[in-house]
GROMACS .gro file of C-alpha atoms in nm:
model
  321
    1UNK     CA    1   2.558  -0.155   1.344
    2UNK     CA    2   2.577  -0.468   1.127
    3UNK     CA    3   2.408  -0.480   0.788
    4UNK     CA    4   2.145  -0.720   0.921
    5UNK     CA    5   2.078  -0.505   1.227
    6UNK     CA    6   2.035  -0.199   1.002
    7UNK     CA    7   1.801  -0.395   0.777
    8UNK     CA    8   1.601  -0.507   1.079
    9UNK     CA    9   1.564  -0.147   1.193
   10UNK     CA   10   1.442  -0.047   0.846
   11UNK     CA   11   1.184  -0.324   0.840
   12UNK     CA   12   1.054  -0.260   1.192
   13UNK     CA   13   0.999   0.108   1.111
   14UNK     CA   14   0.847   0.053   0.766
   15UNK     CA   15   0.529   0.251   0.704
   16UNK     CA   16   0.357  -0.042   0.535
   17UNK     CA   17   0.405  -0.267   0.838
   18UNK     CA   18   0.301  -0.006   1.092
   19UNK     CA   19  -0.016   0.066   0.893
   20UNK     CA   20  -0.138  -0.288   0.954
   21UNK     CA   21  -0.194  -0.198   1.319
   22UNK     CA   22  -0.485   0.019   1.199
   23UNK     CA   23  -0.671  -0.304   1.118
   24UNK     CA   24  -0.690  -0.401   1.484
   25UNK     CA   25  -0.852  -0.071   1.582
   26UNK     CA   26  -1.113  -0.085   1.305
   27UNK     CA   27  -1.194  -0.451   1.373
   28UNK     CA   28  -1.235  -0.384   1.743
   29UNK     CA   29  -1.471  -0.094   1.683
   30UNK     CA   30  -1.679  -0.308   1.445
   31UNK     CA   31  -1.690  -0.601   1.686
   32UNK     CA   32  -1.502  -0.832   1.449
   33UNK     CA   33  -1.263  -1.112   1.541
   34UNK     CA   34  -1.100  -1.424   1.406
   35UNK     CA   35  -1.373  -1.636   1.564
   36UNK     CA   36  -1.543  -1.929   1.383
   37UNK     CA   37  -1.773  -1.825   1.103
   38UNK     CA   38  -1.608  -1.577   0.869
   39UNK     CA   39  -1.263  -1.510   1.017
   40UNK     CA   40  -1.120  -1.161   0.982
   41UNK     CA   41  -0.759  -1.095   0.885
   42UNK     CA   42  -0.749  -1.280   0.555
   43UNK     CA   43  -0.709  -1.137   0.205
   44UNK     CA   44  -1.083  -1.182   0.144
   45UNK     CA   45  -1.389  -1.268   0.347
   46UNK     CA   46  -1.459  -1.634   0.266
   47UNK     CA   47  -1.834  -1.705   0.281
   48UNK     CA   48  -1.938  -2.071   0.263
   49UNK     CA   49  -2.163  -2.118  -0.040
   50UNK     CA   50  -2.270  -2.461  -0.160
   51UNK     CA   51  -1.966  -2.673  -0.242
   52UNK     CA   52  -1.726  -2.377  -0.227
   53UNK     CA   53  -1.685  -2.021  -0.104
   54UNK     CA   54  -1.778  -1.674  -0.217
   55UNK     CA   55  -1.482  -1.438  -0.178
   56UNK     CA   56  -1.538  -1.069  -0.107
   57UNK     CA   57  -1.271  -0.801  -0.069
   58UNK     CA   58  -1.215  -0.429  -0.111
   59UNK     CA   59  -0.912  -0.205  -0.160
   60UNK     CA   60  -0.884   0.168  -0.097
   61UNK     CA   61  -0.596   0.377  -0.231
   62UNK     CA   62  -0.382   0.649  -0.080
   63UNK     CA   63  -0.490   0.993  -0.197
   64UNK     CA   64  -0.134   1.090  -0.288
   65UNK     CA   65  -0.106   0.781  -0.510
   66UNK     CA   66  -0.431   0.856  -0.691
   67UNK     CA   67  -0.321   1.217  -0.742
   68UNK     CA   68   0.030   1.134  -0.865
   69UNK     CA   69  -0.051   0.840  -1.096
   70UNK     CA   70  -0.428   0.825  -1.157
   71UNK     CA   71  -0.421   0.588  -1.456
   72UNK     CA   72  -0.208   0.335  -1.270
   73UNK     CA   73  -0.422   0.379  -0.958
   74UNK     CA   74  -0.720   0.273  -1.169
   75UNK     CA   75  -0.527  -0.025  -1.307
   76UNK     CA   76  -0.425  -0.123  -0.952
   77UNK     CA   77  -0.787  -0.103  -0.841
   78UNK     CA   78  -0.848  -0.409  -1.054
   79UNK     CA   79  -0.509  -0.579  -1.017
   80UNK     CA   80  -0.470  -0.581  -0.639
   81UNK     CA   81  -0.823  -0.707  -0.586
   82UNK     CA   82  -0.765  -0.993  -0.827
   83UNK     CA   83  -0.445  -1.070  -0.638
   84UNK     CA   84  -0.646  -1.099  -0.315
   85UNK     CA   85  -0.885  -1.343  -0.480
   86UNK     CA   86  -0.597  -1.553  -0.615
   87UNK     CA   87  -0.424  -1.555  -0.275
   88UNK     CA   88  -0.734  -1.725  -0.134
   89UNK     CA   89  -0.732  -1.993  -0.403
   90UNK     CA   90  -1.014  -1.828  -0.596
   91UNK     CA   91  -1.108  -1.696  -0.934
   92UNK     CA   92  -1.268  -1.352  -0.984
   93UNK     CA   93  -1.627  -1.296  -1.090
   94UNK     CA   94  -1.664  -0.916  -1.110
   95UNK     CA   95  -1.567  -0.584  -0.951
   96UNK     CA   96  -1.739  -0.258  -0.857
   97UNK     CA   97  -1.565   0.076  -0.808
   98UNK     CA   98  -1.614   0.398  -0.614
   99UNK     CA   99  -1.452   0.704  -0.776
  100UNK     CA  100  -1.440   1.059  -0.641
  101UNK     CA  101  -1.296   1.341  -0.852
  102UNK     CA  102  -1.307   1.714  -0.918
  103UNK     CA  103  -1.504   1.693  -1.242
  104UNK     CA  104  -1.510   1.441  -1.524
  105UNK     CA  105  -1.160   1.533  -1.639
  106UNK     CA  106  -1.024   1.432  -1.299
  107UNK     CA  107  -1.200   1.095  -1.313
  108UNK     CA  108  -1.106   1.012  -1.672
  109UNK     CA  109  -0.754   0.867  -1.616
  110UNK     CA  110  -0.867   0.660  -1.317
  111UNK     CA  111  -1.157   0.515  -1.514
  112UNK     CA  112  -0.932   0.455  -1.814
  113UNK     CA  113  -0.689   0.257  -1.598
  114UNK     CA  114  -0.973   0.053  -1.451
  115UNK     CA  115  -1.110  -0.026  -1.796
  116UNK     CA  116  -0.769  -0.119  -1.935
  117UNK     CA  117  -0.711  -0.363  -1.649
  118UNK     CA  118  -1.061  -0.504  -1.683
  119UNK     CA  119  -0.990  -0.580  -2.049
  120UNK     CA  120  -0.645  -0.723  -1.978
  121UNK     CA  121  -0.751  -0.953  -1.695
  122UNK     CA  122  -1.088  -1.040  -1.849
  123UNK     CA  123  -1.288  -0.946  -1.540
  124UNK     CA  124  -1.597  -0.723  -1.582
  125UNK     CA  125  -1.674  -0.401  -1.396
  126UNK     CA  126  -2.044  -0.428  -1.315
  127UNK     CA  127  -2.123  -0.105  -1.132
  128UNK     CA  128  -2.018   0.120  -0.848
  129UNK     CA  129  -2.044   0.477  -0.722
  130UNK     CA  130  -1.931   0.804  -0.881
  131UNK     CA  131  -1.895   1.152  -0.729
  132UNK     CA  132  -1.752   1.422  -0.959
  133UNK     CA  133  -1.804   1.707  -0.715
  134UNK     CA  134  -1.522   1.656  -0.468
  135UNK     CA  135  -1.201   1.851  -0.412
  136UNK     CA  136  -0.965   1.554  -0.462
  137UNK     CA  137  -0.941   1.219  -0.634
  138UNK     CA  138  -1.017   0.911  -0.428
  139UNK     CA  139  -1.062   0.548  -0.528
  140UNK     CA  140  -1.189   0.225  -0.379
  141UNK     CA  141  -1.262  -0.099  -0.563
  142UNK     CA  142  -1.436  -0.416  -0.442
  143UNK     CA  143  -1.425  -0.765  -0.590
  144UNK     CA  144  -1.635  -1.081  -0.580
  145UNK     CA  145  -1.484  -1.422  -0.651
  146UNK     CA  146  -1.533  -1.792  -0.594
  147UNK     CA  147  -1.309  -2.069  -0.462
  148UNK     CA  148  -1.345  -2.447  -0.469
  149UNK     CA  149  -1.065  -2.498  -0.215
  150UNK     CA  150  -0.931  -2.224   0.011
  151UNK     CA  151  -0.585  -2.090   0.076
  152UNK     CA  152  -0.605  -1.895   0.401
  153UNK     CA  153  -0.396  -1.687   0.639
  154UNK     CA  154  -0.488  -1.922   0.924
  155UNK     CA  155  -0.337  -2.252   0.813
  156UNK     CA  156   0.041  -2.210   0.817
  157UNK     CA  157   0.188  -2.487   1.032
  158UNK     CA  158   0.519  -2.519   1.218
  159UNK     CA  159   0.760  -2.710   0.999
  160UNK     CA  160   0.615  -2.573   0.673
  161UNK     CA  161   0.847  -2.401   0.427
  162UNK     CA  162   0.778  -2.040   0.330
  163UNK     CA  163   0.773  -1.999  -0.047
  164UNK     CA  164   0.798  -1.655  -0.213
  165UNK     CA  165   0.685  -1.612  -0.572
  166UNK     CA  166   0.740  -1.270  -0.735
  167UNK     CA  167   0.729  -1.161  -1.099
  168UNK     CA  168   1.058  -0.977  -1.146
  169UNK     CA  169   0.990  -0.882  -1.510
  170UNK     CA  170   0.916  -0.519  -1.433
  171UNK     CA  171   1.039  -0.192  -1.289
  172UNK     CA  172   0.956   0.055  -1.013
  173UNK     CA  173   0.671   0.293  -1.078
  174UNK     CA  174   0.851   0.586  -0.917
  175UNK     CA  175   0.833   0.761  -0.677
  176UNK     CA  176   0.645   0.486  -0.493
  177UNK     CA  177   0.787   0.143  -0.410
  178UNK     CA  178   0.542  -0.031  -0.642
  179UNK     CA  179   0.716  -0.298  -0.853
  180UNK     CA  180   0.511  -0.292  -1.173
  181UNK     CA  181   0.528  -0.606  -1.388
  182UNK     CA  182   0.179  -0.612  -1.535
  183UNK     CA  183   0.083  -0.324  -1.764
  184UNK     CA  184   0.310  -0.439  -2.049
  185UNK     CA  185   0.245  -0.811  -2.002
  186UNK     CA  186   0.030  -1.004  -2.254
  187UNK     CA  187  -0.326  -1.050  -2.120
  188UNK     CA  188  -0.303  -1.426  -2.161
  189UNK     CA  189   0.003  -1.435  -1.939
  190UNK     CA  190  -0.161  -1.222  -1.670
  191UNK     CA  191  -0.463  -1.448  -1.655
  192UNK     CA  192  -0.260  -1.769  -1.663
  193UNK     CA  193  -0.031  -1.650  -1.387
  194UNK     CA  194  -0.324  -1.579  -1.154
  195UNK     CA  195  -0.460  -1.928  -1.221
  196UNK     CA  196  -0.155  -2.084  -1.053
  197UNK     CA  197  -0.286  -2.013  -0.703
  198UNK     CA  198  -0.631  -2.177  -0.735
  199UNK     CA  199  -0.468  -2.468  -0.917
  200UNK     CA  200  -0.230  -2.515  -0.621
  201UNK     CA  201  -0.523  -2.500  -0.379
  202UNK     CA  202  -0.733  -2.747  -0.578
  203UNK     CA  203  -0.439  -2.988  -0.604
  204UNK     CA  204  -0.396  -2.985  -0.225
  205UNK     CA  205  -0.038  -2.856  -0.250
  206UNK     CA  206  -0.081  -2.576   0.006
  207UNK     CA  207  -0.330  -2.459   0.266
  208UNK     CA  208  -0.200  -2.111   0.350
  209UNK     CA  209  -0.103  -1.809   0.141
  210UNK     CA  210  -0.107  -1.429   0.130
  211UNK     CA  211  -0.040  -1.182  -0.146
  212UNK     CA  212   0.252  -0.951  -0.076
  213UNK     CA  213   0.101  -0.616   0.017
  214UNK     CA  214   0.228  -0.268   0.099
  215UNK     CA  215   0.383  -0.429   0.408
  216UNK     CA  216   0.638  -0.599   0.178
  217UNK     CA  217   0.772  -0.954   0.200
  218UNK     CA  218   0.858  -0.950   0.570
  219UNK     CA  219   0.555  -0.748   0.680
  220UNK     CA  220   0.324  -0.979   0.487
  221UNK     CA  221   0.496  -1.279   0.648
  222UNK     CA  222   0.421  -1.121   0.986
  223UNK     CA  223   0.053  -1.093   0.898
  224UNK     CA  224   0.045  -1.457   0.792
  225UNK     CA  225   0.229  -1.565   1.107
  226UNK     CA  226  -0.003  -1.377   1.341
  227UNK     CA  227  -0.320  -1.514   1.184
  228UNK     CA  228  -0.186  -1.870   1.199
  229UNK     CA  229  -0.047  -1.834   1.552
  230UNK     CA  230   0.306  -1.922   1.440
  231UNK     CA  231   0.645  -1.762   1.380
  232UNK     CA  232   0.844  -1.734   1.058
  233UNK     CA  233   1.221  -1.717   1.006
  234UNK     CA  234   1.321  -1.566   0.670
  235UNK     CA  235   1.654  -1.601   0.491
  236UNK     CA  236   1.673  -1.260   0.329
  237UNK     CA  237   1.938  -1.371   0.078
  238UNK     CA  238   1.695  -1.631  -0.061
  239UNK     CA  239   1.417  -1.382  -0.142
  240UNK     CA  240   1.379  -1.343  -0.522
  241UNK     CA  241   1.502  -0.992  -0.604
  242UNK     CA  242   1.564  -0.790  -0.922
  243UNK     CA  243   1.925  -0.713  -1.005
  244UNK     CA  244   2.048  -0.381  -0.868
  245UNK     CA  245   1.763  -0.319  -0.623
  246UNK     CA  246   1.878  -0.258  -0.263
  247UNK     CA  247   1.757  -0.527  -0.026
  248UNK     CA  248   1.606  -0.279   0.219
  249UNK     CA  249   1.389  -0.121  -0.048
  250UNK     CA  250   1.295  -0.453  -0.202
  251UNK     CA  251   1.173  -0.608   0.122
  252UNK     CA  252   0.935  -0.314   0.173
  253UNK     CA  253   0.815  -0.304  -0.189
  254UNK     CA  254   0.469  -0.389  -0.322
  255UNK     CA  255   0.502  -0.618  -0.627
  256UNK     CA  256   0.223  -0.638  -0.884
  257UNK     CA  257   0.251  -1.018  -0.868
  258UNK     CA  258   0.386  -1.147  -0.537
  259UNK     CA  259   0.275  -1.424  -0.301
  260UNK     CA  260   0.388  -1.606   0.010
  261UNK     CA  261   0.280  -1.966   0.053
  262UNK     CA  262   0.322  -2.193   0.354
  263UNK     CA  263   0.393  -2.535   0.208
  264UNK     CA  264   0.457  -2.879   0.356
  265UNK     CA  265   0.811  -2.982   0.263
  266UNK     CA  266   0.679  -3.275   0.058
  267UNK     CA  267   0.504  -3.038  -0.182
  268UNK     CA  268   0.777  -2.774  -0.215
  269UNK     CA  269   0.929  -2.911  -0.541
  270UNK     CA  270   0.592  -2.920  -0.719
  271UNK     CA  271   0.489  -2.573  -0.597
  272UNK     CA  272   0.821  -2.427  -0.714
  273UNK     CA  273   0.786  -2.602  -1.049
  274UNK     CA  274   0.438  -2.462  -1.116
  275UNK     CA  275   0.563  -2.105  -1.086
  276UNK     CA  276   0.891  -2.172  -1.264
  277UNK     CA  277   0.705  -2.314  -1.564
  278UNK     CA  278   0.559  -1.967  -1.610
  279UNK     CA  279   0.897  -1.794  -1.565
  280UNK     CA  280   0.804  -1.645  -1.227
  281UNK     CA  281   1.090  -1.615  -0.978
  282UNK     CA  282   1.011  -1.845  -0.687
  283UNK     CA  283   1.217  -1.972  -0.394
  284UNK     CA  284   1.205  -2.140  -0.055
  285UNK     CA  285   1.291  -1.846   0.171
  286UNK     CA  286   1.238  -1.973   0.522
  287UNK     CA  287   1.072  -2.181   0.789
  288UNK     CA  288   0.742  -2.163   0.973
  289UNK     CA  289   0.817  -2.198   1.344
  290UNK     CA  290   0.620  -2.244   1.665
  291UNK     CA  291   0.776  -1.954   1.859
  292UNK     CA  292   0.553  -1.663   1.753
  293UNK     CA  293   0.851  -1.459   1.632
  294UNK     CA  294   0.906  -1.317   1.284
  295UNK     CA  295   1.279  -1.289   1.220
  296UNK     CA  296   1.528  -1.242   0.940
  297UNK     CA  297   1.863  -1.414   0.902
  298UNK     CA  298   2.166  -1.383   0.681
  299UNK     CA  299   2.288  -1.731   0.763
  300UNK     CA  300   2.514  -1.629   1.051
  301UNK     CA  301   2.296  -1.403   1.267
  302UNK     CA  302   1.931  -1.311   1.304
  303UNK     CA  303   1.715  -1.010   1.384
  304UNK     CA  304   1.368  -1.015   1.537
  305UNK     CA  305   1.122  -0.807   1.338
  306UNK     CA  306   0.808  -0.884   1.540
  307UNK     CA  307   0.748  -1.084   1.857
  308UNK     CA  308   0.378  -1.154   1.904
  309UNK     CA  309   0.448  -1.244   2.266
  310UNK     CA  310   0.531  -0.877   2.321
  311UNK     CA  311   0.282  -0.704   2.094
  312UNK     CA  312   0.003  -0.793   1.850
  313UNK     CA  313   0.003  -0.656   1.497
  314UNK     CA  314  -0.352  -0.695   1.365
  315UNK     CA  315  -0.464  -0.878   1.683
  316UNK     CA  316  -0.589  -1.183   1.493
  317UNK     CA  317  -0.419  -1.502   1.607
  318UNK     CA  318  -0.472  -1.873   1.567
  319UNK     CA  319  -0.785  -1.862   1.352
  320UNK     CA  320  -0.981  -2.168   1.246
  321UNK     CA  321  -0.862  -2.430   0.998
   0.00000   0.00000   0.00000
C-alpha cells in the first residue's frame, strides 16, 4: 500500500469523521433540514435579526475527556464555542454552561477552566445549569453571538481555493489529539486572532468557512463540501503542520485555533496576509470542485475520502446562499 493510500484509509476510518454521521440521524428525528429559513449543518444557527444575525450554538464534551482533563474541558467549553461564532463571521456576546458532577469538588476544576477562559477571551458567563448529584462529570456549553456579514458552510463555490489557517504555536494535550495553542497565549492575542474571521466577512473577502473540528482538516472539509454541494481536492503536503507531527495524526487533530475558508482566487493573497500578520500559519491547500468528491493528493496520485454520490455524511447538501 502506498503512503497516500494508507493515509486515505486512516482518514476514512477516523472516529471524528464517522461521528458526523450522527448529525443526520438526530436532524431527521427532529424534522430539521437545510431548507430556507435557518439552515442546519453550519457551525451556528444564524437567525436574521435587524441588519445582521444572531448566532446560537452549543457544544457537548465526551465524558472521558471531562474525566481525564476537567480544567481543560472547562476552558474548551468557552474556546470551541467562540471558534464556532468566529467561523460564522461573528463576535460573541455571552455563554451559558451546564455542568454535572459528583459533588462540588468534582465540578471545581471544570468551573475553574470555564472562568479562566471567560477572563482570557473577555466573554461573560451569564448563567446555566448545575447538578452536583450525578455519578460522573459531564459538560455542555452554549454561546450567543452576532454577525454583520455571514460566513457559512453553504457558500463554497467550484473554482474557489481552500485556505487552511492553524495556530501552530502549541503542543498536544495528551492523550487526546487536541492541539492546544491557547492557554499560554496572551489574552489580547487570543481576542485579536478571533477578530480576523469577522473582519474577513465584513470586507467581503470570503463567503464560506468552517472551524476545524474533531473531524480534523479533511473531515471538516468534507462537512463544508457536503453543505455547499461541492467537492474539495486537498494537497496534504500544503496543510500547515507542526514540525515532527505525523501527517496521519495531524489531519485528524482538533486544533484550538483552526479554520478552513473557501476563497475566490482574487482574494487569496489578502486573506493569507491577514492571518500571516498575526503569525498564524496559513496556506492555500486545495481546490473546490464541482464533482461532489472529497479527495487528497500528494501531487502525483489521489485518494477519495468521501464521495457524496455514493453516501451522504450529515445529509445536508446545497443549502441556501
